């Protein structure tokens, strides 16, 4: 799902370094280095040469480069085969390509507004823990 140049509102190009807060109404592609805070109501694409240290809030996020920070997406997160992530993900949908390297907590909501833990526990048929019945 590479974002073409015609779809980007803003680009941080290869060799560019940006530090600070970036609030954007539209899509953003990062092929350079970014440290700070990013919020967009659209798509964020971190290209293969992109290096990002931030927490991201966006509609959709694709990571093909390196990212340190947490991602919260309204629709989906895609980690491409060259993607490297150190951080947590919260999104309705997550796509992982072969070759991805990542460490963090992942919460896939399936688009549900209800607490994910409650959904799974109710689906299982209760909240009984595995150690019930053990002598203490």
Tab-separated table of C-alpha atoms in Angstrom:
chain	number	residue	atom	x	y	z
A	1	UNK	CA	0.000	0.000	0.000
A	2	UNK	CA	2.646	2.520	-0.972
A	3	UNK	CA	1.398	6.071	-1.062
A	4	UNK	CA	2.125	7.788	-4.339
A	5	UNK	CA	3.342	11.376	-4.444
A	6	UNK	CA	-0.033	12.532	-5.771
A	7	UNK	CA	-1.734	11.405	-2.531
A	8	UNK	CA	0.628	13.092	-0.052
A	9	UNK	CA	-0.103	16.443	1.533
A	10	UNK	CA	3.406	16.557	3.030
A	11	UNK	CA	6.722	14.743	2.643
A	12	UNK	CA	9.828	14.680	4.804
A	13	UNK	CA	12.311	13.592	2.163
A	14	UNK	CA	15.444	11.424	2.362
A	15	UNK	CA	18.276	13.250	4.112
A	16	UNK	CA	15.848	15.664	5.837
A	17	UNK	CA	15.607	15.912	9.618
A	18	UNK	CA	12.528	17.291	11.384
A	19	UNK	CA	12.080	17.715	15.144
A	20	UNK	CA	8.929	18.991	16.811
A	21	UNK	CA	5.154	18.724	16.603
A	22	UNK	CA	3.546	17.936	13.261
A	23	UNK	CA	-0.261	18.233	13.161
A	24	UNK	CA	-1.517	17.723	9.639
A	25	UNK	CA	-4.899	17.616	7.926
A	26	UNK	CA	-3.992	15.074	5.271
A	27	UNK	CA	-1.432	12.404	4.567
A	28	UNK	CA	2.267	12.431	5.409
A	29	UNK	CA	5.158	10.420	4.027
A	30	UNK	CA	8.450	10.262	5.949
A	31	UNK	CA	11.580	9.139	4.126
A	32	UNK	CA	13.933	11.176	6.328
A	33	UNK	CA	14.283	11.413	10.098
A	34	UNK	CA	11.532	12.666	12.424
A	35	UNK	CA	11.452	13.064	16.204
A	36	UNK	CA	8.531	14.611	18.049
A	37	UNK	CA	4.767	14.218	17.841
A	38	UNK	CA	2.557	13.421	14.838
A	39	UNK	CA	-1.220	13.622	14.562
A	40	UNK	CA	-3.134	13.286	11.314
A	41	UNK	CA	-6.687	12.427	10.403
A	42	UNK	CA	-5.383	10.646	7.296
A	43	UNK	CA	-2.545	8.271	6.361
A	44	UNK	CA	1.021	8.224	7.643
A	45	UNK	CA	3.596	6.317	5.616
A	46	UNK	CA	7.122	5.700	6.905
A	47	UNK	CA	9.237	4.783	3.882
A	48	UNK	CA	12.153	2.331	3.891
A	49	UNK	CA	14.663	5.127	4.604
A	50	UNK	CA	12.401	6.738	7.225
A	51	UNK	CA	13.524	6.826	10.855
A	52	UNK	CA	10.857	7.988	13.294
A	53	UNK	CA	10.775	8.415	17.077
A	54	UNK	CA	7.272	9.498	18.070
A	55	UNK	CA	3.817	8.456	19.163
A	56	UNK	CA	1.446	8.423	16.196
A	57	UNK	CA	-2.277	9.008	16.005
A	58	UNK	CA	-3.629	8.536	12.465
A	59	UNK	CA	-6.368	6.935	10.382
A	60	UNK	CA	-3.920	4.480	8.770
A	61	UNK	CA	-0.218	3.840	9.352
A	62	UNK	CA	2.256	1.937	7.181
A	63	UNK	CA	5.785	1.288	8.471
A	64	UNK	CA	8.429	0.268	5.949
A	65	UNK	CA	11.284	1.965	7.803
A	66	UNK	CA	12.251	2.190	11.487
A	67	UNK	CA	9.969	3.488	14.204
A	68	UNK	CA	10.305	3.855	17.960
A	69	UNK	CA	7.023	4.826	19.616
A	70	UNK	CA	3.382	3.861	19.892
A	71	UNK	CA	0.787	3.752	17.114
A	72	UNK	CA	-2.939	4.346	17.499
A	73	UNK	CA	-4.816	3.950	14.213
A	74	UNK	CA	-8.529	4.355	13.472
A	75	UNK	CA	-8.533	1.856	10.557
A	76	UNK	CA	-5.359	-0.195	10.164
A	77	UNK	CA	-1.626	-0.566	10.713
A	78	UNK	CA	0.614	-2.224	8.126
A	79	UNK	CA	4.143	-3.387	8.971
A	80	UNK	CA	5.923	-4.063	5.671
A	81	UNK	CA	8.783	-6.566	5.277
A	82	UNK	CA	11.461	-3.886	5.846
A	83	UNK	CA	9.574	-2.443	8.845
A	84	UNK	CA	11.166	-2.226	12.285
A	85	UNK	CA	9.030	-1.217	15.266
A	86	UNK	CA	9.674	-0.796	18.981
A	87	UNK	CA	6.357	0.235	20.531
A	88	UNK	CA	2.723	-0.595	21.113
A	89	UNK	CA	-0.038	-0.801	18.501
A	90	UNK	CA	-3.784	-0.230	18.947
A	91	UNK	CA	-5.852	-0.640	15.773
A	92	UNK	CA	-8.906	-2.450	14.390
A	93	UNK	CA	-6.746	-4.266	11.811
A	94	UNK	CA	-3.052	-5.221	11.722
A	95	UNK	CA	-1.139	-6.552	8.718
A	96	UNK	CA	2.317	-8.084	9.261
A	97	UNK	CA	4.544	-8.931	6.317
A	98	UNK	CA	7.171	-11.665	6.449
A	99	UNK	CA	10.458	-10.201	7.650
A	100	UNK	CA	9.025	-7.621	10.060
A	101	UNK	CA	10.950	-7.059	13.293
A	102	UNK	CA	8.803	-5.694	16.142
A	103	UNK	CA	8.546	-5.618	19.919
A	104	UNK	CA	5.652	-4.218	21.937
A	105	UNK	CA	2.074	-4.805	22.977
A	106	UNK	CA	-0.571	-5.243	20.304
A	107	UNK	CA	-4.289	-4.649	20.712
A	108	UNK	CA	-6.413	-5.523	17.681
A	109	UNK	CA	-9.933	-4.250	18.305
A	110	UNK	CA	-11.648	-5.630	15.216
A	111	UNK	CA	-13.455	-2.301	15.067
A	112	UNK	CA	-15.249	-2.988	18.369
A	113	UNK	CA	-15.782	-0.119	20.812
A	114	UNK	CA	-16.114	-2.502	23.768
A	115	UNK	CA	-13.082	-3.451	25.889
A	116	UNK	CA	-11.159	-6.173	24.026
A	117	UNK	CA	-10.488	-8.183	27.205
A	118	UNK	CA	-14.219	-8.298	27.980
A	119	UNK	CA	-15.064	-9.372	24.425
A	120	UNK	CA	-12.645	-12.313	24.598
A	121	UNK	CA	-13.674	-13.325	28.117
A	122	UNK	CA	-17.378	-13.239	27.177
A	123	UNK	CA	-16.644	-15.270	24.058
A	124	UNK	CA	-14.830	-17.837	26.206
A	125	UNK	CA	-17.805	-18.065	28.515
A	126	UNK	CA	-16.657	-16.360	31.677
A	127	UNK	CA	-13.684	-14.955	33.488
A	128	UNK	CA	-12.540	-18.013	35.443
A	129	UNK	CA	-8.763	-18.067	35.685
A	130	UNK	CA	-6.651	-21.141	35.064
A	131	UNK	CA	-5.345	-21.329	38.624
A	132	UNK	CA	-8.836	-21.781	40.145
A	133	UNK	CA	-8.930	-25.088	41.937
A	134	UNK	CA	-5.231	-25.068	42.842
A	135	UNK	CA	-4.364	-25.374	46.492
A	136	UNK	CA	-2.634	-22.353	47.846
